[in-house]
Amino acid sequence: MKLLPTRKSKQSDAEPEANGEDSGMSARELAVHHSTHKAQDVAGWVDSRTNATGIYTAMLSRHVPKGTNWFYTLGSATMFIFAMQAITGVFLAMYYVPSITQAYGSITHLTNEVFMGEFVRGLHKWGASLMIILIFLHMGRTFFFGAYKYPRELNWIIGVVLLILTTVMGLTGYLLPFDQRSLWATVVANNITGTGPIVGPYLADFLRAGPEVGATTLSRFYSLHMMVVPGLIAALIGAHLFLVVKLGTTAPPWVRAGRPKGSRPSETVEAGVPATDGAGVTAEEALAPAEVDSPAAVADDAAEAGTDGEEVSS
Amino acid sequence: MNSREKEEYLREYEILKKKGKPFFPYAIMKDSVMMLIVAAVMIVMSIVMGAEQGPKADPTTTTYVPRPEWYFFYLFELLRVIKPPELTPIATIGIPTICMVLLLLLPFYDRGAERIPWKRPIASVTGILVMIAMAYLTYMGAVAGSPTEIEKPTASQYEAGKLITAESGCLACHSIGENGAHGGLGPDLTHIGAKLPRQAIKRSVAVGPGIMPSFDGLGEENLNQVADYLASLD
């Protein structure tokens, strides 16, 4: 079915092409006209296979609830930092050599000789600190606004795992420059891991990959820092975002849907105008269920709603 | 949260969502401004503070005392607060693991319907206390200073001895001025020169009385410089 509009546009395309001169179009206009249709064809081709525009619309034209404020930018800011870390990390990887004999020298070369090398390394280094700060702020907002409660429990869990993985990135990245700080901080971190009950010593052995922190440790940390953990983080950010789009961001807890106040009728009118969105729901209609909040009605509703799983219809 | 409260929340949320604004352009606008601010902060930090490189890793050194990244200070400080060695696993693995499990399971034991921070005092107070504890431990970890750093000013002829003293890890047990292990294993060395003659100091460093290890391995010349420096502290 999706292919139909594409075919139609191709047919209509052919017409002006054949009678180009008659319709008074210049060659250039025709070319532009033609390429626009071609672009539409390409978009249609991609869309029929991916539903890209559907996803795009679902993400962008969804409503954020009333009262959403600057605190709600912390999550996207954290994601932005992750993207920056990925990009600067790729550039650093172009020069970095993960071997104990060459790692330090490659960082010296990168810092002192490569164009903008120190700048990119600085971005990556300070970006890590900023990412930790932002992820904690984002978590603080979620905690104090009670946003981890029903129906967003799973998103909280994914968020905590993302926090842990981010600190793992901080830890594994620390060894890579292979200066004194890197080495000894890693030795300490490894010893700390080793004191853990039951799995501690095994985990420490796995991370160290040998009798002491050395060549294999470095390549192990490198692959964890470069591939395993960033991959997990990217996948979990995807899941996190999917749930945000599906369930919506919370409104600040003190913002209530409210009832039209008799003393200030103008407020109802103002609120009603933007509320008339595509679905054609007026504020009065939307507010109607909230007004019949008598215990009996609620009990009926609850009985009809049935199990928990069916309630998440948004 | 019972099913009635869940129903009520979803209904209320639907209304708030209808009263809200579309994600594009309103939320996107705010997000973009925030991202620009974050990018600006990153760029300024990178330009102002750069990315320094320490001395090359050397597994044979015994005197280097590492410092973690600042965001691990609170964990590091926890280790210093909990002193008895048999409790070390509790500080290193126990407390962080318990905290992480509590954090992960939060939505499953905090099941109340209330979301307003000041109407759920237990959660809010706990959150604030945890934040204060982490901030305090981070601060303590930050001001503790490196155990290889002696800030007490010295006459220039004793600088060499001061450096050797610092790098030999004396401050892991002793304190000199503001630096070092206050109330640690060894006595305060701030005024050691007034209490002990130079020869006694040198002998102590070389022999290592009591539980103190011998620093004879430093060599005669280094020992003399350390003794000169310590004797100058009065």
PDB file of N, CA, C and O in Angstrom, chain A residues 60 62-64 66 76 104 108 119 121 126 129 143-144 146 148-150 152 156 174 178-181 184 195-196 248-249 256-257 293 298 301 308 311, chain B residues 4 6 9-13 16-17 19-21 23-24 31 46 50-55 57-58 64 67 69-70 92-93 103 110 112 114-115 117 120:
ATOM      1  N   LEU A  60       8.528  13.711  17.529  1.00  0.00           N
ATOM      2  CA  LEU A  60       8.574  15.176  17.548  1.00  0.00           C
ATOM      3  C   LEU A  60       7.226  15.830  17.841  1.00  0.00           C
ATOM      4  O   LEU A  60       7.174  16.863  18.489  1.00  0.00           O
ATOM      5  N   ARG A  62       4.760  14.580  19.559  1.00  0.00           N
ATOM      6  CA  ARG A  62       4.156  14.211  20.835  1.00  0.00           C
ATOM      7  C   ARG A  62       4.157  15.421  21.763  1.00  0.00           C
ATOM      8  O   ARG A  62       5.011  16.298  21.650  1.00  0.00           O
ATOM      9  N   HIS A  63       3.221  15.419  22.683  1.00  0.00           N
ATOM     10  CA  HIS A  63       3.148  16.549  23.604  1.00  0.00           C
ATOM     11  C   HIS A  63       3.986  16.293  24.848  1.00  0.00           C
ATOM     12  O   HIS A  63       4.003  15.177  25.360  1.00  0.00           O
ATOM     13  N   VAL A  64       4.686  17.328  25.316  1.00  0.00           N
ATOM     14  CA  VAL A  64       5.273  17.249  26.653  1.00  0.00           C
ATOM     15  C   VAL A  64       4.243  17.859  27.590  1.00  0.00           C
ATOM     16  O   VAL A  64       3.579  18.826  27.242  1.00  0.00           O
ATOM     17  N   LYS A  66       2.125  19.751  30.598  1.00  0.00           N
ATOM     18  CA  LYS A  66       2.128  21.110  31.113  1.00  0.00           C
ATOM     19  C   LYS A  66       3.113  21.230  32.286  1.00  0.00           C
ATOM     20  O   LYS A  66       3.180  20.317  33.121  1.00  0.00           O
ATOM     21  N   SER A  76      18.643  14.956  28.144  1.00  0.00           N
ATOM     22  CA  SER A  76      19.155  15.123  26.776  1.00  0.00           C
ATOM     23  C   SER A  76      20.570  15.695  26.806  1.00  0.00           C
ATOM     24  O   SER A  76      21.387  15.376  25.940  1.00  0.00           O
ATOM     25  N   TYR A 104      51.983   5.604  26.061  1.00  0.00           N
ATOM     26  CA  TYR A 104      52.377   6.902  26.616  1.00  0.00           C
ATOM     27  C   TYR A 104      52.905   7.821  25.515  1.00  0.00           C
ATOM     28  O   TYR A 104      52.522   8.995  25.422  1.00  0.00           O
ATOM     29  N   THR A 108      51.638  11.474  24.114  1.00  0.00           N
ATOM     30  CA  THR A 108      52.525  12.644  24.028  1.00  0.00           C
ATOM     31  C   THR A 108      52.462  13.244  22.627  1.00  0.00           C
ATOM     32  O   THR A 108      52.317  14.459  22.477  1.00  0.00           O
ATOM     33  N   PHE A 119      43.368  19.851  22.539  1.00  0.00           N
ATOM     34  CA  PHE A 119      41.994  20.344  22.680  1.00  0.00           C
ATOM     35  C   PHE A 119      41.002  19.178  22.699  1.00  0.00           C
ATOM     36  O   PHE A 119      40.141  19.092  23.575  1.00  0.00           O
ATOM     37  N   ARG A 121      41.631  16.040  23.350  1.00  0.00           N
ATOM     38  CA  ARG A 121      41.867  15.243  24.552  1.00  0.00           C
ATOM     39  C   ARG A 121      41.250  15.933  25.771  1.00  0.00           C
ATOM     40  O   ARG A 121      40.668  15.277  26.640  1.00  0.00           O
ATOM     41  N   TRP A 126      37.448  16.385  30.151  1.00  0.00           N
ATOM     42  CA  TRP A 126      36.512  17.179  30.955  1.00  0.00           C
ATOM     43  C   TRP A 126      35.083  16.779  30.673  1.00  0.00           C
ATOM     44  O   TRP A 126      34.210  16.924  31.538  1.00  0.00           O
ATOM     45  N   SER A 129      33.968  14.246  33.213  1.00  0.00           N
ATOM     46  CA  SER A 129      33.529  14.829  34.485  1.00  0.00           C
ATOM     47  C   SER A 129      32.131  15.427  34.358  1.00  0.00           C
ATOM     48  O   SER A 129      31.275  15.225  35.217  1.00  0.00           O
ATOM     49  N   PHE A 143      14.535  11.608  40.950  1.00  0.00           N
ATOM     50  CA  PHE A 143      14.248  11.165  42.316  1.00  0.00           C
ATOM     51  C   PHE A 143      13.302  12.120  43.025  1.00  0.00           C
ATOM     52  O   PHE A 143      12.279  11.719  43.543  1.00  0.00           O
ATOM     53  N   PHE A 144      13.662  13.403  43.027  1.00  0.00           N
ATOM     54  CA  PHE A 144      12.874  14.346  43.826  1.00  0.00           C
ATOM     55  C   PHE A 144      11.503  14.619  43.215  1.00  0.00           C
ATOM     56  O   PHE A 144      10.582  14.992  43.917  1.00  0.00           O
ATOM     57  N   GLY A 146       9.756  12.287  41.939  1.00  0.00           N
ATOM     58  CA  GLY A 146       9.026  11.020  41.999  1.00  0.00           C
ATOM     59  C   GLY A 146       8.764  10.418  40.639  1.00  0.00           C
ATOM     60  O   GLY A 146       7.790   9.691  40.435  1.00  0.00           O
ATOM     61  N   TYR A 148      10.304   8.148  39.136  1.00  0.00           N
ATOM     62  CA  TYR A 148      10.634   6.727  38.993  1.00  0.00           C
ATOM     63  C   TYR A 148       9.422   5.853  39.291  1.00  0.00           C
ATOM     64  O   TYR A 148       9.478   4.640  39.135  1.00  0.00           O
ATOM     65  N   LYS A 149       8.329   6.466  39.734  1.00  0.00           N
ATOM     66  CA  LYS A 149       7.159   5.672  40.124  1.00  0.00           C
ATOM     67  C   LYS A 149       6.358   5.238  38.897  1.00  0.00           C
ATOM     68  O   LYS A 149       6.654   5.653  37.773  1.00  0.00           O
ATOM     69  N   TYR A 150       5.355   4.415  39.150  1.00  0.00           N
ATOM     70  CA  TYR A 150       4.489   3.914  38.092  1.00  0.00           C
ATOM     71  C   TYR A 150       4.140   5.009  37.091  1.00  0.00           C
ATOM     72  O   TYR A 150       3.785   6.095  37.521  1.00  0.00           O
ATOM     73  N   ARG A 152       6.902   4.274  35.271  1.00  0.00           N
ATOM     74  CA  ARG A 152       8.256   4.443  34.701  1.00  0.00           C
ATOM     75  C   ARG A 152       9.330   3.699  35.481  1.00  0.00           C
ATOM     76  O   ARG A 152      10.498   4.066  35.434  1.00  0.00           O
ATOM     77  N   TRP A 156      13.691   3.805  35.254  1.00  0.00           N
ATOM     78  CA  TRP A 156      14.588   4.108  36.378  1.00  0.00           C
ATOM     79  C   TRP A 156      15.701   3.070  36.448  1.00  0.00           C
ATOM     80  O   TRP A 156      16.876   3.414  36.611  1.00  0.00           O
ATOM     81  N   TYR A 174      40.715   5.581  32.605  1.00  0.00           N
ATOM     82  CA  TYR A 174      41.784   6.132  33.408  1.00  0.00           C
ATOM     83  C   TYR A 174      43.141   5.499  33.095  1.00  0.00           C
ATOM     84  O   TYR A 174      44.174   6.148  33.158  1.00  0.00           O
ATOM     85  N   PHE A 178      48.276   5.695  30.320  1.00  0.00           N
ATOM     86  CA  PHE A 178      49.393   4.936  30.865  1.00  0.00           C
ATOM     87  C   PHE A 178      50.493   5.822  31.452  1.00  0.00           C
ATOM     88  O   PHE A 178      51.685   5.601  31.223  1.00  0.00           O
ATOM     89  N   ASP A 179      50.071   6.812  32.225  1.00  0.00           N
ATOM     90  CA  ASP A 179      51.060   7.530  33.034  1.00  0.00           C
ATOM     91  C   ASP A 179      50.979   6.983  34.466  1.00  0.00           C
ATOM     92  O   ASP A 179      50.210   6.055  34.740  1.00  0.00           O
ATOM     93  N   GLN A 180      51.779   7.545  35.358  1.00  0.00           N
ATOM     94  CA  GLN A 180      51.846   7.028  36.731  1.00  0.00           C
ATOM     95  C   GLN A 180      50.473   6.980  37.397  1.00  0.00           C
ATOM     96  O   GLN A 180      50.112   6.004  38.037  1.00  0.00           O
ATOM     97  N   ARG A 181      49.721   8.081  37.221  1.00  0.00           N
ATOM     98  CA  ARG A 181      48.381   8.155  37.803  1.00  0.00           C
ATOM     99  C   ARG A 181      47.521   6.994  37.320  1.00  0.00           C
ATOM    100  O   ARG A 181      46.866   6.323  38.103  1.00  0.00           O
ATOM    101  N   TRP A 184      48.767   3.456  38.773  1.00  0.00           N
ATOM    102  CA  TRP A 184      48.585   3.190  40.200  1.00  0.00           C
ATOM    103  C   TRP A 184      47.142   3.299  40.628  1.00  0.00           C
ATOM    104  O   TRP A 184      46.696   2.557  41.508  1.00  0.00           O
ATOM    105  N   THR A 195      38.895  -7.221  47.025  1.00  0.00           N
ATOM    106  CA  THR A 195      38.456  -7.439  48.402  1.00  0.00           C
ATOM    107  C   THR A 195      36.989  -7.843  48.476  1.00  0.00           C
ATOM    108  O   THR A 195      36.487  -8.150  49.554  1.00  0.00           O
ATOM    109  N   GLY A 196      36.297  -7.790  47.349  1.00  0.00           N
ATOM    110  CA  GLY A 196      34.870  -8.113  47.348  1.00  0.00           C
ATOM    111  C   GLY A 196      34.615  -9.555  47.735  1.00  0.00           C
ATOM    112  O   GLY A 196      35.450 -10.422  47.494  1.00  0.00           O
ATOM    113  N   GLY A 248       6.043   9.022  27.962  1.00  0.00           N
ATOM    114  CA  GLY A 248       6.030  10.469  28.132  1.00  0.00           C
ATOM    115  C   GLY A 248       6.853  10.907  29.328  1.00  0.00           C
ATOM    116  O   GLY A 248       7.036  10.141  30.273  1.00  0.00           O
ATOM    117  N   THR A 249       7.356  12.156  29.267  1.00  0.00           N
ATOM    118  CA  THR A 249       8.051  12.682  30.441  1.00  0.00           C
ATOM    119  C   THR A 249       7.011  13.094  31.467  1.00  0.00           C
ATOM    120  O   THR A 249       5.893  13.452  31.121  1.00  0.00           O
ATOM    121  N   ARG A 256      -0.900  20.318  38.711  1.00  0.00           N
ATOM    122  CA  ARG A 256      -2.091  19.481  38.670  1.00  0.00           C
ATOM    123  C   ARG A 256      -2.887  19.800  37.413  1.00  0.00           C
ATOM    124  O   ARG A 256      -2.766  20.885  36.853  1.00  0.00           O
ATOM    125  N   ALA A 257      -3.654  18.817  36.986  1.00  0.00           N
ATOM    126  CA  ALA A 257      -4.528  19.049  35.842  1.00  0.00           C
ATOM    127  C   ALA A 257      -5.521  20.146  36.178  1.00  0.00           C
ATOM    128  O   ALA A 257      -5.838  20.986  35.352  1.00  0.00           O
ATOM    129  N   ASP A 293     -15.000  12.779  39.704  1.00  0.00           N
ATOM    130  CA  ASP A 293     -14.106  11.927  40.481  1.00  0.00           C
ATOM    131  C   ASP A 293     -14.760  11.381  41.746  1.00  0.00           C
ATOM    132  O   ASP A 293     -14.101  11.202  42.755  1.00  0.00           O
ATOM    133  N   VAL A 298     -14.949   6.260  40.389  1.00  0.00           N
ATOM    134  CA  VAL A 298     -13.574   5.763  40.332  1.00  0.00           C
ATOM    135  C   VAL A 298     -13.543   4.259  40.510  1.00  0.00           C
ATOM    136  O   VAL A 298     -12.845   3.543  39.809  1.00  0.00           O
ATOM    137  N   ASP A 301     -14.557   2.661  37.374  1.00  0.00           N
ATOM    138  CA  ASP A 301     -13.467   2.752  36.394  1.00  0.00           C
ATOM    139  C   ASP A 301     -12.403   1.710  36.673  1.00  0.00           C
ATOM    140  O   ASP A 301     -11.930   1.027  35.774  1.00  0.00           O
ATOM    141  N   ASP A 308      -3.251  -4.554  35.814  1.00  0.00           N
ATOM    142  CA  ASP A 308      -2.294  -3.447  35.696  1.00  0.00           C
ATOM    143  C   ASP A 308      -1.802  -3.280  34.271  1.00  0.00           C
ATOM    144  O   ASP A 308      -1.668  -2.188  33.770  1.00  0.00           O
ATOM    145  N   GLU A 311      -3.636  -1.219  31.838  1.00  0.00           N
ATOM    146  CA  GLU A 311      -3.860   0.191  32.145  1.00  0.00           C
ATOM    147  C   GLU A 311      -2.920   1.106  31.382  1.00  0.00           C
ATOM    148  O   GLU A 311      -3.262   2.241  31.113  1.00  0.00           O
TER     149      GLU A 311
ATOM    150  N   ARG B   4      -6.434   1.957  41.688  1.00  0.00           N
ATOM    151  CA  ARG B   4      -7.199   3.203  41.604  1.00  0.00           C
ATOM    152  C   ARG B   4      -6.252   4.395  41.440  1.00  0.00           C
ATOM    153  O   ARG B   4      -6.482   5.278  40.622  1.00  0.00           O
ATOM    154  N   LYS B   6      -3.223   4.290  40.265  1.00  0.00           N
ATOM    155  CA  LYS B   6      -2.583   4.223  38.944  1.00  0.00           C
ATOM    156  C   LYS B   6      -3.505   4.817  37.888  1.00  0.00           C
ATOM    157  O   LYS B   6      -3.080   5.615  37.046  1.00  0.00           O
ATOM    158  N   TYR B   9      -3.578   8.505  38.195  1.00  0.00           N
ATOM    159  CA  TYR B   9      -2.375   9.139  37.685  1.00  0.00           C
ATOM    160  C   TYR B   9      -2.415   9.227  36.175  1.00  0.00           C
ATOM    161  O   TYR B   9      -2.142  10.275  35.589  1.00  0.00           O
ATOM    162  N   LEU B  10      -2.778   8.106  35.526  1.00  0.00           N
ATOM    163  CA  LEU B  10      -2.776   8.081  34.064  1.00  0.00           C
ATOM    164  C   LEU B  10      -3.777   9.098  33.504  1.00  0.00           C
ATOM    165  O   LEU B  10      -3.506   9.772  32.516  1.00  0.00           O
ATOM    166  N   ARG B  11      -4.919   9.201  34.177  1.00  0.00           N
ATOM    167  CA  ARG B  11      -5.940  10.130  33.707  1.00  0.00           C
ATOM    168  C   ARG B  11      -5.432  11.572  33.830  1.00  0.00           C
ATOM    169  O   ARG B  11      -5.541  12.361  32.910  1.00  0.00           O
ATOM    170  N   GLU B  12      -4.882  11.861  35.001  1.00  0.00           N
ATOM    171  CA  GLU B  12      -4.340  13.203  35.248  1.00  0.00           C
ATOM    172  C   GLU B  12      -3.242  13.517  34.228  1.00  0.00           C
ATOM    173  O   GLU B  12      -3.171  14.611  33.681  1.00  0.00           O
ATOM    174  N   TYR B  13      -2.398  12.496  33.970  1.00  0.00           N
ATOM    175  CA  TYR B  13      -1.273  12.709  33.066  1.00  0.00           C
ATOM    176  C   TYR B  13      -1.773  12.996  31.654  1.00  0.00           C
ATOM    177  O   TYR B  13      -1.219  13.859  30.958  1.00  0.00           O
ATOM    178  N   LEU B  16      -2.749  16.600  31.544  1.00  0.00           N
ATOM    179  CA  LEU B  16      -1.565  17.470  31.552  1.00  0.00           C
ATOM    180  C   LEU B  16      -0.879  17.443  30.189  1.00  0.00           C
ATOM    181  O   LEU B  16      -0.367  18.453  29.712  1.00  0.00           O
ATOM    182  N   LYS B  17      -0.893  16.275  29.564  1.00  0.00           N
ATOM    183  CA  LYS B  17      -0.243  16.145  28.268  1.00  0.00           C
ATOM    184  C   LYS B  17      -1.010  16.922  27.205  1.00  0.00           C
ATOM    185  O   LYS B  17      -0.425  17.571  26.346  1.00  0.00           O
ATOM    186  N   LYS B  19      -2.779  19.520  27.768  1.00  0.00           N
ATOM    187  CA  LYS B  19      -2.588  20.947  28.054  1.00  0.00           C
ATOM    188  C   LYS B  19      -1.166  21.396  27.713  1.00  0.00           C
ATOM    189  O   LYS B  19      -0.877  22.576  27.700  1.00  0.00           O
ATOM    190  N   GLY B  20      -0.283  20.443  27.501  1.00  0.00           N
ATOM    191  CA  GLY B  20       1.121  20.784  27.262  1.00  0.00           C
ATOM    192  C   GLY B  20       1.383  21.210  25.836  1.00  0.00           C
ATOM    193  O   GLY B  20       0.454  21.427  25.050  1.00  0.00           O
ATOM    194  N   LYS B  21       2.656  21.346  25.515  1.00  0.00           N
ATOM    195  CA  LYS B  21       3.050  21.810  24.192  1.00  0.00           C
ATOM    196  C   LYS B  21       3.716  20.683  23.424  1.00  0.00           C
ATOM    197  O   LYS B  21       4.243  19.754  24.031  1.00  0.00           O
ATOM    198  N   PHE B  23       6.483  18.525  21.508  1.00  0.00           N
ATOM    199  CA  PHE B  23       7.920  18.368  21.770  1.00  0.00           C
ATOM    200  C   PHE B  23       8.732  19.256  20.837  1.00  0.00           C
ATOM    201  O   PHE B  23       9.677  19.911  21.260  1.00  0.00           O
ATOM    202  N   PHE B  24       8.326  19.229  19.546  1.00  0.00           N
ATOM    203  CA  PHE B  24       8.955  20.145  18.598  1.00  0.00           C
ATOM    204  C   PHE B  24       8.001  21.289  18.349  1.00  0.00           C
ATOM    205  O   PHE B  24       6.848  21.056  18.029  1.00  0.00           O
ATOM    206  N   ASP B  31      16.100  22.008  25.040  1.00  0.00           N
ATOM    207  CA  ASP B  31      17.165  21.004  24.998  1.00  0.00           C
ATOM    208  C   ASP B  31      18.376  21.542  24.242  1.00  0.00           C
ATOM    209  O   ASP B  31      19.516  21.361  24.667  1.00  0.00           O
ATOM    210  N   SER B  46      38.269  22.726  28.368  1.00  0.00           N
ATOM    211  CA  SER B  46      39.369  22.124  27.608  1.00  0.00           C
ATOM    212  C   SER B  46      40.450  23.146  27.296  1.00  0.00           C
ATOM    213  O   SER B  46      41.640  22.857  27.404  1.00  0.00           O
ATOM    214  N   GLY B  50      43.141  22.374  29.718  1.00  0.00           N
ATOM    215  CA  GLY B  50      43.896  21.471  28.864  1.00  0.00           C
ATOM    216  C   GLY B  50      43.822  20.028  29.327  1.00  0.00           C
ATOM    217  O   GLY B  50      42.919  19.631  30.046  1.00  0.00           O
ATOM    218  N   ALA B  51      44.797  19.251  28.885  1.00  0.00           N
ATOM    219  CA  ALA B  51      44.847  17.853  29.294  1.00  0.00           C
ATOM    220  C   ALA B  51      46.302  17.524  29.581  1.00  0.00           C
ATOM    221  O   ALA B  51      47.088  17.263  28.682  1.00  0.00           O
ATOM    222  N   GLU B  52      46.658  17.606  30.855  1.00  0.00           N
ATOM    223  CA  GLU B  52      48.065  17.400  31.198  1.00  0.00           C
ATOM    224  C   GLU B  52      48.422  15.913  31.125  1.00  0.00           C
ATOM    225  O   GLU B  52      47.549  15.041  31.139  1.00  0.00           O
ATOM    226  N   GLN B  53      49.697  15.656  31.059  1.00  0.00           N
ATOM    227  CA  GLN B  53      50.170  14.276  31.009  1.00  0.00           C
ATOM    228  C   GLN B  53      51.165  14.090  32.144  1.00  0.00           C
ATOM    229  O   GLN B  53      52.128  14.851  32.257  1.00  0.00           O
ATOM    230  N   GLY B  54      50.927  13.097  32.979  1.00  0.00           N
ATOM    231  CA  GLY B  54      51.822  12.842  34.108  1.00  0.00           C
ATOM    232  C   GLY B  54      53.062  12.118  33.640  1.00  0.00           C
ATOM    233  O   GLY B  54      53.230  11.835  32.457  1.00  0.00           O
ATOM    234  N   PRO B  55      53.977  11.785  34.591  1.00  0.00           N
ATOM    235  CA  PRO B  55      55.145  10.991  34.211  1.00  0.00           C
ATOM    236  C   PRO B  55      54.730   9.603  33.743  1.00  0.00           C
ATOM    237  O   PRO B  55      53.686   9.092  34.138  1.00  0.00           O
ATOM    238  N   ALA B  57      54.135   5.734  33.164  1.00  0.00           N
ATOM    239  CA  ALA B  57      53.876   4.664  34.127  1.00  0.00           C
ATOM    240  C   ALA B  57      55.126   3.844  34.361  1.00  0.00           C
ATOM    241  O   ALA B  57      55.812   3.457  33.418  1.00  0.00           O
ATOM    242  N   ASP B  58      55.424   3.600  35.639  1.00  0.00           N
ATOM    243  CA  ASP B  58      56.615   2.831  35.976  1.00  0.00           C
ATOM    244  C   ASP B  58      56.254   1.857  37.094  1.00  0.00           C
ATOM    245  O   ASP B  58      56.142   2.249  38.257  1.00  0.00           O
ATOM    246  N   TYR B  64      55.026   6.223  44.541  1.00  0.00           N
ATOM    247  CA  TYR B  64      53.945   7.008  43.943  1.00  0.00           C
ATOM    248  C   TYR B  64      52.624   6.684  44.616  1.00  0.00           C
ATOM    249  O   TYR B  64      52.241   5.525  44.737  1.00  0.00           O
ATOM    250  N   ARG B  67      46.027   9.173  42.990  1.00  0.00           N
ATOM    251  CA  ARG B  67      44.781   9.837  43.355  1.00  0.00           C
ATOM    252  C   ARG B  67      43.762   9.490  42.282  1.00  0.00           C
ATOM    253  O   ARG B  67      44.059   9.566  41.094  1.00  0.00           O
ATOM    254  N   GLU B  69      40.184   9.912  39.988  1.00  0.00           N
ATOM    255  CA  GLU B  69      39.446  11.056  39.458  1.00  0.00           C
ATOM    256  C   GLU B  69      38.556  11.604  40.569  1.00  0.00           C
ATOM    257  O   GLU B  69      38.142  10.854  41.459  1.00  0.00           O
ATOM    258  N   TRP B  70      38.236  12.887  40.503  1.00  0.00           N
ATOM    259  CA  TRP B  70      37.514  13.515  41.607  1.00  0.00           C
ATOM    260  C   TRP B  70      36.171  12.837  41.878  1.00  0.00           C
ATOM    261  O   TRP B  70      35.723  12.792  43.012  1.00  0.00           O
ATOM    262  N   THR B  92      34.859  -1.063  50.764  1.00  0.00           N
ATOM    263  CA  THR B  92      35.198  -1.112  49.338  1.00  0.00           C
ATOM    264  C   THR B  92      34.059  -1.652  48.491  1.00  0.00           C
ATOM    265  O   THR B  92      33.719  -1.094  47.467  1.00  0.00           O
ATOM    266  N   ILE B  93      33.474  -2.756  48.936  1.00  0.00           N
ATOM    267  CA  ILE B  93      32.466  -3.410  48.115  1.00  0.00           C
ATOM    268  C   ILE B  93      31.097  -3.331  48.773  1.00  0.00           C
ATOM    269  O   ILE B  93      30.098  -3.005  48.131  1.00  0.00           O
ATOM    270  N   LEU B 103      19.337   1.572  45.130  1.00  0.00           N
ATOM    271  CA  LEU B 103      18.987   2.527  44.080  1.00  0.00           C
ATOM    272  C   LEU B 103      18.203   1.837  42.958  1.00  0.00           C
ATOM    273  O   LEU B 103      17.184   2.344  42.490  1.00  0.00           O
ATOM    274  N   ASP B 110       9.552   1.908  47.281  1.00  0.00           N
ATOM    275  CA  ASP B 110       8.854   3.184  47.471  1.00  0.00           C
ATOM    276  C   ASP B 110       7.626   3.165  46.567  1.00  0.00           C
ATOM    277  O   ASP B 110       7.670   3.585  45.426  1.00  0.00           O
ATOM    278  N   GLY B 112       4.469   4.410  47.235  1.00  0.00           N
ATOM    279  CA  GLY B 112       3.411   5.380  47.478  1.00  0.00           C
ATOM    280  C   GLY B 112       3.036   6.140  46.209  1.00  0.00           C
ATOM    281  O   GLY B 112       3.831   6.233  45.282  1.00  0.00           O
ATOM    282  N   GLU B 114       2.283   9.326  46.145  1.00  0.00           N
ATOM    283  CA  GLU B 114       2.666  10.734  46.255  1.00  0.00           C
ATOM    284  C   GLU B 114       3.951  11.013  45.491  1.00  0.00           C
ATOM    285  O   GLU B 114       4.895  10.238  45.557  1.00  0.00           O
ATOM    286  N   ARG B 115       3.979  12.130  44.759  1.00  0.00           N
ATOM    287  CA  ARG B 115       5.168  12.505  44.006  1.00  0.00           C
ATOM    288  C   ARG B 115       5.773  13.833  44.455  1.00  0.00           C
ATOM    289  O   ARG B 115       6.919  14.142  44.144  1.00  0.00           O
ATOM    290  N   PRO B 117       7.791  16.353  46.402  1.00  0.00           N
ATOM    291  CA  PRO B 117       8.921  16.087  47.311  1.00  0.00           C
ATOM    292  C   PRO B 117       8.606  16.377  48.773  1.00  0.00           C
ATOM    293  O   PRO B 117       8.978  15.592  49.652  1.00  0.00           O
ATOM    294  N   ARG B 120       6.540  13.697  50.701  1.00  0.00           N
ATOM    295  CA  ARG B 120       7.111  12.378  51.021  1.00  0.00           C
ATOM    296  C   ARG B 120       8.444  12.591  51.714  1.00  0.00           C
ATOM    297  O   ARG B 120       9.518  12.447  51.132  1.00  0.00           O
TER     298      ARG B 120
END
